[in-house]
Coordinates of C-alpha atoms and ligand atoms in Angstrom, one line a residue:
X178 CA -78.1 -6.0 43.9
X179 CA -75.1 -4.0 44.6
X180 CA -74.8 -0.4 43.2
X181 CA -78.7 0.5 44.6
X182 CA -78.7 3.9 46.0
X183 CA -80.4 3.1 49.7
X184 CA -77.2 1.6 51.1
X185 CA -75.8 3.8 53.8
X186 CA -72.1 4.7 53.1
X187 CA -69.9 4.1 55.6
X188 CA -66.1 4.5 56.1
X189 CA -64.7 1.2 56.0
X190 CA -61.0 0.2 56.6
X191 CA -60.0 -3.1 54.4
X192 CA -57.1 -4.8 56.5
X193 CA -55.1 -6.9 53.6
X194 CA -54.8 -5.8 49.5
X195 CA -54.8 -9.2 47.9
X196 CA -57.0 -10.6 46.0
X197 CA -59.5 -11.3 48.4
X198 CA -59.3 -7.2 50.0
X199 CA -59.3 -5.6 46.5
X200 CA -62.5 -7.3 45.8
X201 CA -63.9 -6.7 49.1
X202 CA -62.8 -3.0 48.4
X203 CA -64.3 -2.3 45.2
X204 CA -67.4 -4.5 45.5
X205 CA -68.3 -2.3 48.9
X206 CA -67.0 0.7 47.0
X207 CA -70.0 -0.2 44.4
X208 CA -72.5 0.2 47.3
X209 CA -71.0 4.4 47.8
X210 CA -68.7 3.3 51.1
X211 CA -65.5 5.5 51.8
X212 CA -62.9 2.7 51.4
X213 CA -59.6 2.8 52.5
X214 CA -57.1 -0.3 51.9
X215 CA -54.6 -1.2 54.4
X216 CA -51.5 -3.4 53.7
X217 CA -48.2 -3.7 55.3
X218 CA -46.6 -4.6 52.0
X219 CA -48.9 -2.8 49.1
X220 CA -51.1 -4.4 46.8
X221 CA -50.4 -8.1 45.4
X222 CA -47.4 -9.2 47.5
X223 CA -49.1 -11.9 49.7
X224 CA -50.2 -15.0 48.3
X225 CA -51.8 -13.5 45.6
X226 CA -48.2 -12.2 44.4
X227 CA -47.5 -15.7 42.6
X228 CA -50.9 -18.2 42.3
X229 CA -50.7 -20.3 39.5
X230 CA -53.7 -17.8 37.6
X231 CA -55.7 -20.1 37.3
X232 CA -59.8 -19.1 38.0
X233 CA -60.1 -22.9 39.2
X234 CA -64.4 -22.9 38.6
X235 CA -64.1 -26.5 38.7
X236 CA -62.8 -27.1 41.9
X237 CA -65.0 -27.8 43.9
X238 CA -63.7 -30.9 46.6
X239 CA -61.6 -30.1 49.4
X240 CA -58.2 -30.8 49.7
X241 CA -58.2 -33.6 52.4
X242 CA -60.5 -36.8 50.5
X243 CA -61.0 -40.2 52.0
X244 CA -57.8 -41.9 52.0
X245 CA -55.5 -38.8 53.0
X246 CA -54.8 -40.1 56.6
X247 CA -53.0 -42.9 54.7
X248 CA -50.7 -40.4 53.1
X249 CA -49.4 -39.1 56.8
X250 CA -46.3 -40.8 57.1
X251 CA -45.2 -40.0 53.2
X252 CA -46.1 -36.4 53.7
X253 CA -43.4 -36.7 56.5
X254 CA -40.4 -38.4 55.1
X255 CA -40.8 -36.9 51.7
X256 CA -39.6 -33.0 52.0
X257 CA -40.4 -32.4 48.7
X258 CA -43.3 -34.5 48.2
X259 CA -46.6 -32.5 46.5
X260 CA -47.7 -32.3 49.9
X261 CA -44.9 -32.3 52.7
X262 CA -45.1 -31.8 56.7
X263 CA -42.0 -30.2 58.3
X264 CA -41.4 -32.7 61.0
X265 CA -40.8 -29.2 63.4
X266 CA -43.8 -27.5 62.7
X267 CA -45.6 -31.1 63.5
X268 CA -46.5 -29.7 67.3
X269 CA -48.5 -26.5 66.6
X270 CA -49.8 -28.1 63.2
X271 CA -51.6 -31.4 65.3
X272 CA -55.1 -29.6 66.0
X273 CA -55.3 -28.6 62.6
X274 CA -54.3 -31.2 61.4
X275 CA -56.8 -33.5 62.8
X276 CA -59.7 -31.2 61.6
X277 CA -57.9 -31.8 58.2
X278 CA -58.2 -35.3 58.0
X279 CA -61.6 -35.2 59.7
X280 CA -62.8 -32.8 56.9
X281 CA -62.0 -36.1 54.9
X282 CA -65.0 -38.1 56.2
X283 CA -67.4 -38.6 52.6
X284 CA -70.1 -36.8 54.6
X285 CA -67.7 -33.9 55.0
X286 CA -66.7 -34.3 51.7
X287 CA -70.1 -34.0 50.5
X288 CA -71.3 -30.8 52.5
X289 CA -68.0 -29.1 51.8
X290 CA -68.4 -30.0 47.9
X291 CA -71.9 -28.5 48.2
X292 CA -70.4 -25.3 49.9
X293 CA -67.7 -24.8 47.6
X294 CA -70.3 -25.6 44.4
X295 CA -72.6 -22.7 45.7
X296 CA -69.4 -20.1 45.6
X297 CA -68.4 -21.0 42.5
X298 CA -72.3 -21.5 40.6
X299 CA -71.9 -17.7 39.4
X300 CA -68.6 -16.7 40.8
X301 CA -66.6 -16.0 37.8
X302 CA -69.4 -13.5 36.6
X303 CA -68.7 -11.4 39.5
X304 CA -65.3 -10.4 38.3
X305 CA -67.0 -9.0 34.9
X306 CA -68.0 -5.4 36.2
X307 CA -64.8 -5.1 38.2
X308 CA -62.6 -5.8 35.9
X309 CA -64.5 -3.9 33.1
X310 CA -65.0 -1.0 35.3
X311 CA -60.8 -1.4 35.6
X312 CA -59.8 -2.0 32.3
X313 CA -58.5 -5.5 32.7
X314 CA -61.1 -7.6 30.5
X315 CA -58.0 -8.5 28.4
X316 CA -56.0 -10.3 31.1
X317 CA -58.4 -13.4 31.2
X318 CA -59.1 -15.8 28.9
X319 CA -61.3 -18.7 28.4
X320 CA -59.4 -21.8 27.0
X321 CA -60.5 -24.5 29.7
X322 CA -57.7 -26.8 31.6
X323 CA -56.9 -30.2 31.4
X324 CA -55.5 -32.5 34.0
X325 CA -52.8 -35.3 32.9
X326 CA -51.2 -37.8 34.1
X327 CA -48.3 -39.8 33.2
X328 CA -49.3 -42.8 35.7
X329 CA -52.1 -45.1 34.5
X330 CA -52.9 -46.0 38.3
X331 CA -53.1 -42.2 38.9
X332 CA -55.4 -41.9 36.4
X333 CA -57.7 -44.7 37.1
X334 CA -58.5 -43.7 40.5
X335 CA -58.6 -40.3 39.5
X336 CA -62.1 -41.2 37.9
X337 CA -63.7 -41.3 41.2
X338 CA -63.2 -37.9 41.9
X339 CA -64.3 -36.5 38.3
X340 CA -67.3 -38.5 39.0
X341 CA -67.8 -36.6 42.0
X342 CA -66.7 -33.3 40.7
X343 CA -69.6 -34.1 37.9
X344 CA -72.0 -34.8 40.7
X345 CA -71.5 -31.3 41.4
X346 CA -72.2 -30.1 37.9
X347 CA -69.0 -29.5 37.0
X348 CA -68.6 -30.0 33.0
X349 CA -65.5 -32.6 32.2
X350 CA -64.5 -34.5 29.6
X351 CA -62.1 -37.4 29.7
X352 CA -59.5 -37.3 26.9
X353 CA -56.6 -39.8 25.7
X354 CA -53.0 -39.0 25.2
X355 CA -53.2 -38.6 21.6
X356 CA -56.1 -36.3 21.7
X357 CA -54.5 -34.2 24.6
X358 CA -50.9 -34.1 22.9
X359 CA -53.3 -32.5 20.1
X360 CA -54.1 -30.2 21.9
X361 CA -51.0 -29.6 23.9
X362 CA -48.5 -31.0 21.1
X363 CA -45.3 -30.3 23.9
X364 CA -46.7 -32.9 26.3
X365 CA -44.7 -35.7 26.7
X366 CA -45.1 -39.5 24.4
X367 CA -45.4 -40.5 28.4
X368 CA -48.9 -39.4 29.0
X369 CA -51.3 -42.2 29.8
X370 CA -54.6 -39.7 29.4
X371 CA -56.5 -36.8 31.2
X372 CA -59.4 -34.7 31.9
X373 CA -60.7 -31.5 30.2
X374 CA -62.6 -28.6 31.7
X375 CA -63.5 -26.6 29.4
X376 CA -65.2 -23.5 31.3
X377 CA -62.2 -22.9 33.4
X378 CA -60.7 -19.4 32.7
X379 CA -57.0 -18.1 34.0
X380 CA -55.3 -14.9 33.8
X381 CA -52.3 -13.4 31.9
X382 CA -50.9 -11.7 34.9
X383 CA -52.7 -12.1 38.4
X384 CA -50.5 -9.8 40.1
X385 CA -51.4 -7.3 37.1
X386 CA -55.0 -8.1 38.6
X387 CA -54.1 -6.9 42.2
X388 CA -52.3 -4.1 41.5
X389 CA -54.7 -3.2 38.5
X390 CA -57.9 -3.4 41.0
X391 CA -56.4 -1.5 43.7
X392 CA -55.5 1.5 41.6
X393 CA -58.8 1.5 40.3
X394 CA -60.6 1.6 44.1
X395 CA -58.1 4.8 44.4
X396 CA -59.2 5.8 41.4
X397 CA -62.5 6.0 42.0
X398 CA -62.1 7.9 45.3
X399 CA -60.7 5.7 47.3
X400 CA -57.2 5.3 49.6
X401 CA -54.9 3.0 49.4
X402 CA -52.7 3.0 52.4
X403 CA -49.3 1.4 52.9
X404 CA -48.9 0.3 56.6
X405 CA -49.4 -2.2 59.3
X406 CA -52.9 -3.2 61.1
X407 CA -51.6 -2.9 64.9
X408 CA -55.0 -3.7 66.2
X409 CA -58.9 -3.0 65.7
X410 CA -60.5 -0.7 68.3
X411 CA -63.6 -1.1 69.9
X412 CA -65.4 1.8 71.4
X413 CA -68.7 1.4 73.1
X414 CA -68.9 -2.3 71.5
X415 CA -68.2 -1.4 68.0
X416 CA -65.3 -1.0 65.5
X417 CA -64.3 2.3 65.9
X418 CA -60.8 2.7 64.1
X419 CA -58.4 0.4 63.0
X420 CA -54.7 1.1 64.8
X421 CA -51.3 1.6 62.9
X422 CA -47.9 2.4 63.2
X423 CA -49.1 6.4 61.9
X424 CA -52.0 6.5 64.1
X425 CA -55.7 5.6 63.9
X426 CA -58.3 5.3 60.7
X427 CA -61.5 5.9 61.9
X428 CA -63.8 3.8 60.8
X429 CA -67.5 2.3 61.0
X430 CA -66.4 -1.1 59.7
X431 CA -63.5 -3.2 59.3
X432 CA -63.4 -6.2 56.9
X433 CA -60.3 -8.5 58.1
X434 CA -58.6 -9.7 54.3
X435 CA -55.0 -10.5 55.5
X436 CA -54.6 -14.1 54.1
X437 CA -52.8 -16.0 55.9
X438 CA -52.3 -13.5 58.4
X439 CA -55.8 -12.7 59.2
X440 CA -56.0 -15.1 63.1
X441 CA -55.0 -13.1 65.5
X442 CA -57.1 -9.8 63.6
X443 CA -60.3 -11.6 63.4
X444 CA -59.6 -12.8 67.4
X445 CA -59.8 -9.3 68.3
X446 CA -63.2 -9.6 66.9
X447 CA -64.3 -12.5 68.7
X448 CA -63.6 -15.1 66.2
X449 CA -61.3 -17.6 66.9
X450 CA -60.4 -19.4 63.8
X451 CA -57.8 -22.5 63.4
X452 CA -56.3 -20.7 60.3
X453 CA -52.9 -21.9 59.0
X454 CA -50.7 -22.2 55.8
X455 CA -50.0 -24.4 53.1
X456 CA -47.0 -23.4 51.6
X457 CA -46.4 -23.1 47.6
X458 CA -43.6 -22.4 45.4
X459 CA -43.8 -21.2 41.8
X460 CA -40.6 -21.4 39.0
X461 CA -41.9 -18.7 36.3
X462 CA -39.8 -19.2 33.1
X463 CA -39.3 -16.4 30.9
X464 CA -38.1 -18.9 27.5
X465 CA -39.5 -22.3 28.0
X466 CA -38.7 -23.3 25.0
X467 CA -42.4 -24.4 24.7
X468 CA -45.6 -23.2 24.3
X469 CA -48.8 -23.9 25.8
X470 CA -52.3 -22.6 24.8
X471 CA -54.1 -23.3 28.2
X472 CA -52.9 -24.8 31.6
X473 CA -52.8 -27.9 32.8
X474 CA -52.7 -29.5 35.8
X475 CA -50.6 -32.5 37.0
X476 CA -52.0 -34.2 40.4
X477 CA -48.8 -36.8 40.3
X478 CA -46.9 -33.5 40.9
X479 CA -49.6 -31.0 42.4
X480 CA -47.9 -28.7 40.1
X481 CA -50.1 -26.5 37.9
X482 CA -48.4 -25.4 34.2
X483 CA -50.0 -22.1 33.3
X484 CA -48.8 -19.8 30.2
X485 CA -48.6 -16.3 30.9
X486 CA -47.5 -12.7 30.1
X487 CA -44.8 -12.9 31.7
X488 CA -43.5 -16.8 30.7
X489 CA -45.0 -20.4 32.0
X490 CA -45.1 -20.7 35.3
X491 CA -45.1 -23.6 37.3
X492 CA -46.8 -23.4 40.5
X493 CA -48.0 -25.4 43.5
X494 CA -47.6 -28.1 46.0
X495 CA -48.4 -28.2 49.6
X496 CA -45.9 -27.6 52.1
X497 CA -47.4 -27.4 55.9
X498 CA -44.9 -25.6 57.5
X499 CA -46.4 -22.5 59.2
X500 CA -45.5 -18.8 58.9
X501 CA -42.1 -18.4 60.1
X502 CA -40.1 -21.0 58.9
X503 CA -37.7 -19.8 55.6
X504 CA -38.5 -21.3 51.9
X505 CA -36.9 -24.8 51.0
X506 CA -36.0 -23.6 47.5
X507 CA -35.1 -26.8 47.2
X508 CA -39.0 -27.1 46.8
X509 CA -39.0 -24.7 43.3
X510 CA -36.2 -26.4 41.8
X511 CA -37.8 -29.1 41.9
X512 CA -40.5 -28.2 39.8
X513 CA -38.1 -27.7 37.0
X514 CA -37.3 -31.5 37.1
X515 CA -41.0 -32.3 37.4
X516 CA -41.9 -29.8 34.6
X517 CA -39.3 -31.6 32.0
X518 CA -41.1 -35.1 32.9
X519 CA -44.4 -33.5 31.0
X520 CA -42.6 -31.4 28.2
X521 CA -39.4 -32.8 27.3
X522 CA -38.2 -29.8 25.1
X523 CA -38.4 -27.6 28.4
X524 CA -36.1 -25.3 29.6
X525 CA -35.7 -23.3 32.7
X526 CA -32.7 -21.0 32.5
X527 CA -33.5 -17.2 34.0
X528 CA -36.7 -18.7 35.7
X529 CA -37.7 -16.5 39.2
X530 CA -38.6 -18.5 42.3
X531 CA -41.2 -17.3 44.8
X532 CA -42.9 -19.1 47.9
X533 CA -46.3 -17.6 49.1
X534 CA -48.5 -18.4 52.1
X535 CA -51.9 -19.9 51.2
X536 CA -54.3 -18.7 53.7
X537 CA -56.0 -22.4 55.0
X538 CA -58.5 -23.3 56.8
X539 CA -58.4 -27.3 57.7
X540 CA -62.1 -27.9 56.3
X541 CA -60.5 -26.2 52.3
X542 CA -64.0 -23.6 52.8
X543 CA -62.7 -19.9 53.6
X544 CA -64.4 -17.5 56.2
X545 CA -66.5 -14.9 54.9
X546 CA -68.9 -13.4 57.5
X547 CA -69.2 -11.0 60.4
X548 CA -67.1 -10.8 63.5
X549 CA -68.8 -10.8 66.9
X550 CA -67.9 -6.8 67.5
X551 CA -70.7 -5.0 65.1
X552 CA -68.7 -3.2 62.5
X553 CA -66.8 -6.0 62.2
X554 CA -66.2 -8.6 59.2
X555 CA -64.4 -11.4 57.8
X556 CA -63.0 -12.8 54.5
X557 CA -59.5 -14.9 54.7
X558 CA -58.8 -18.4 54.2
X559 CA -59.7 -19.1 51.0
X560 CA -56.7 -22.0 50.3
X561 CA -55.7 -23.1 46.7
X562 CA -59.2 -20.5 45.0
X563 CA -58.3 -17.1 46.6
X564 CA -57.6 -16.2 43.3
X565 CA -60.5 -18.0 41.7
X566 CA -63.4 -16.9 44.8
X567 CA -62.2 -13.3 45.1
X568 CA -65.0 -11.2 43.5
X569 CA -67.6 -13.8 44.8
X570 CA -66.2 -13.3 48.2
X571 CA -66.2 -9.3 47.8
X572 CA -69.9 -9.3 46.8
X573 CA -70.9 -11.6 49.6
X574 CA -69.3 -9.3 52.4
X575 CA -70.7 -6.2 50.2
X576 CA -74.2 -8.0 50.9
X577 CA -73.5 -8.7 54.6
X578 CA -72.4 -4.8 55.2
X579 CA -75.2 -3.6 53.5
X580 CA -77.9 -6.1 55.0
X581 CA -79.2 -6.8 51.7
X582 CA -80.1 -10.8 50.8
X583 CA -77.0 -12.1 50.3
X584 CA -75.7 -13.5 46.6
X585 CA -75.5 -17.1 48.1
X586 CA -76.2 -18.1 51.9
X587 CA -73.3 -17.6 53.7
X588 CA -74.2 -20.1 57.1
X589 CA -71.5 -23.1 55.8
X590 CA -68.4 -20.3 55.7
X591 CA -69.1 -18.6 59.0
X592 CA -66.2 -18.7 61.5
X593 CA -68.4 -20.0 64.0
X594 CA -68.4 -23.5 62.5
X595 CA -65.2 -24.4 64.5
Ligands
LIG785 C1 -48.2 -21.7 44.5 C2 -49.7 -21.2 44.6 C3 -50.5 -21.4 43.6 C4 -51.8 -21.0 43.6 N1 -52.7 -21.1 42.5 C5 -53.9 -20.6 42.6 C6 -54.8 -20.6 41.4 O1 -54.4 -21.0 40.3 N2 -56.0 -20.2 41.6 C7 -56.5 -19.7 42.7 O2 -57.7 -19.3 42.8 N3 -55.7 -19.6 43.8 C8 -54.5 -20.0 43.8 N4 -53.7 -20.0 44.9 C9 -54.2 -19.4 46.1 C10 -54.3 -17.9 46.1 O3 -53.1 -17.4 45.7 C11 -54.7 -17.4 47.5 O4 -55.8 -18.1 48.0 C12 -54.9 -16.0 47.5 O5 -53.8 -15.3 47.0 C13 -55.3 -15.4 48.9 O6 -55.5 -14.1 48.8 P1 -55.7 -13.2 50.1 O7 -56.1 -11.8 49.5 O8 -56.6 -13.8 51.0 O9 -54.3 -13.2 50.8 P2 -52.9 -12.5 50.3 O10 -52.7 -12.4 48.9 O11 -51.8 -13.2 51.1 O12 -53.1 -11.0 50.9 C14 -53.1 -10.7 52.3 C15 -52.5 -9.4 52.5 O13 -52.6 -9.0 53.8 C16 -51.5 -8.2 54.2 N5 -51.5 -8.2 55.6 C17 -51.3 -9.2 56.5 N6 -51.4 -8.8 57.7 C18 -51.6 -7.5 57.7 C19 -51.7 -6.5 58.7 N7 -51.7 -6.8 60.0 N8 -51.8 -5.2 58.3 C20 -51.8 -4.8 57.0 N9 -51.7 -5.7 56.0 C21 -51.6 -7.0 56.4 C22 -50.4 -8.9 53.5 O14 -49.3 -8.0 53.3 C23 -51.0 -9.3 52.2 O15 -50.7 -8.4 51.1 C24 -52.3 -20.4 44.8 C25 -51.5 -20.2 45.9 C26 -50.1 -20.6 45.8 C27 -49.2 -20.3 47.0

């Protein structure tokens, strides 16, 4: 169990303050390590800047299920389909790409499913002491989500997967439009029926939960420093300091957290990882004009409707366009239109726009283990449940560093799998 006394402390440099590095940072700050907290941008402003908030415990099937191949060519002529391609990017994204659809086999399905299930059996609970410990209790609650569906095709085939989802012991209930629009009385006379998950949790404010995390690592002795991870030196085989623009932070151990930055970090470790991104946008809308008690999810529109402090925000889609290429706001506006389908009375005037880079890996399981340099570990590419796999992911690598028996086995997200 983390917080036992034999651990030896070491100074440990965690490259990347989302989600994923705070938890990293104060789950190995549990154990007594020095930790300082690297990030180019400061806390929160990655992917982890704009997520939907939703702690997703139910999802546990990967992204790419039997049938995707089929939806290529759409994902190609649509550019703002749920999930699009950029027909530019096509090139560098093949390789991954083809893992993608291969992670779509049912017996990839099935060990994948498996991997994600053992994450989440228990992964909630290891947000409790963090956020106690922080003072941010208040910023999740517990009201379930439901997923609708205004297309009765949609919905039918969408049985299959619940079936599997249960399978997996995830606890779902299948609920008509009336009963639903009871529940959610601004959802559309259109909806044909849905499913309700009633464990699921989300957050008021997930950026709140970054920022909120990371002063509380510097508050409890740690640093939280704003610059740029150049490169991760090696001395005499081991990580001996991690390289930035103001010099060198000595170090005994690095844990690489960028996101969707992380590739070329953890190849200077030895691991070489087919990481890329899956692009979403988010509209967040200060008046809506309606009010939700929980989220909900539409798969028609891969668009997630989630109330929050700060407004409902509607957030998602899948756009594979790698890291360079600028937003198609088109993308967020578009969410609007999409949003007014499922609650009529919606409006969107003053709503922000935001695009963030999920950090993917083509088999939807992240990376969480050590690099091949000692001193060196890993913990990106957690896809659409960075958000939702965080503190899990923190107390696993808080387990590797410590060489403790680990919280679940980590052999199906090493990066030696590809
Ligand atoms: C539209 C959308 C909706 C989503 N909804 C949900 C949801 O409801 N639930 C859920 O669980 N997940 C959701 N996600 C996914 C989730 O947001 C991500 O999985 C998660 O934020 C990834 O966290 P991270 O810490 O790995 O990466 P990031 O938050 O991207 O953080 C990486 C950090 O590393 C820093 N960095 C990169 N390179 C360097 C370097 N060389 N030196 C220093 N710093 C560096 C960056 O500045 C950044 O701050 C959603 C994502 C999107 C886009």
């Amino acid at each position: 169990m983390s917080g036992e006394k034999e651990v030896a402390p070491r100074r440990i440099v965690v490259i990347g303050a989302g989600i994923v590095g705070v938890c990293c940072a104060a789950w190995l700050q549990r154990d007594g390590h020095a930790v300082t907290l690297l990030d180019r941008q400061g806390p929160g402003e990655g992917a982890s800047f704009g997520n939907a908030a939703v702690y997703a415990s139910e999802s546990v099937l990967p992204v790419a299920m039997p049938g995707i191949l089929r939806r290529v060519p759409g994902m190609l002529s649509d550019p703002l389909g749920p999930l699009a391609i950029r027909w530019g990017y096509l090139p560098r994204l093949a390789p991954w790409l083809l893992r993608f659809v291969a992670a779509s086999r049912p017996d990839r399905v099935e060990a994948i499913a498996r991997a994600l299930a053992a994450l989440q059996d228990g992964g909630q609970d290891d947000y409790a002491p963090l956020l106690a410990e922080a003072g941010l209790t208040d910023t999740v609650v517990r009201r379930g989500w439901a997923a609708v569906h205004l297309d009765a095709e949609r919905l039918d085939s969408a049985r299959s997967v619940v079936a599997l989802q249960r399978h997996h012991g995830v606890s779902v209930e299948e609920l008509g439009p009336e009963e639903l629009r009871q529940m959610e009385p601004a959802l559309s006379r259109d909806l044909k029926g849905g499913f309700y998950y009633p464990q699921v949790a989300h957050s008021l404010d997930s950026y709140g939960t970054v920022t909120g995390l990371a002063e509380h690592v510097r508050s409890r002795g740690g640093t939280v420093v704003r610059g740029e991870a150049r490169r991760i030196v090696v001395r005499d085989g081991r990580v001996a300091a991690v390289a930035t623009d103001d010099g060198e932070i000595a170090c005994e151990a690095v844990v690489v957290a960028a996101g969707a930055w992380s590739k070329r970090l953890a190849g200077e470790v030895g691991r070489r990882v087919p990481l890329d991104t899956e692009r979403g946008y988010h509209l967040t809308i200060p008046e809506p004009g309606v009010a939700l008690s929980r989220p909900l999810y539409s798969t028609e529109f891969g668009m997630a409707c989630t109330p929050m402090t700060a407004g409902l925000r509607l957030a998602g889609t899948v756009e594979l366009g790698g890291l360079a290429a600028a937003p198609n706001w088109k993308r967020a506006e578009v969410l609007a239109e999409r949003g007014r389908k499922l609650f009529p009375e919606l409006t969107t005037e003053g709503a922000s726009r935001w695009m963030g880079f999920r950090p993917s890996l083509p088999d939807s399981l992240p990376v969480i283990g050590p690099g091949r340099v000692p001193g060196s570990f890993l913990a990106f590419g957690h896809g659409h449940l960075g958000l939702t796999l965080g503190a899990r992911t923190g107390r696993l690598i808080a387990d590797l560093v410590a060489g403790r028996p680990p919280v679940v086995d980590p052999a199906p997200y090493r990066a030696e799998r590809f």
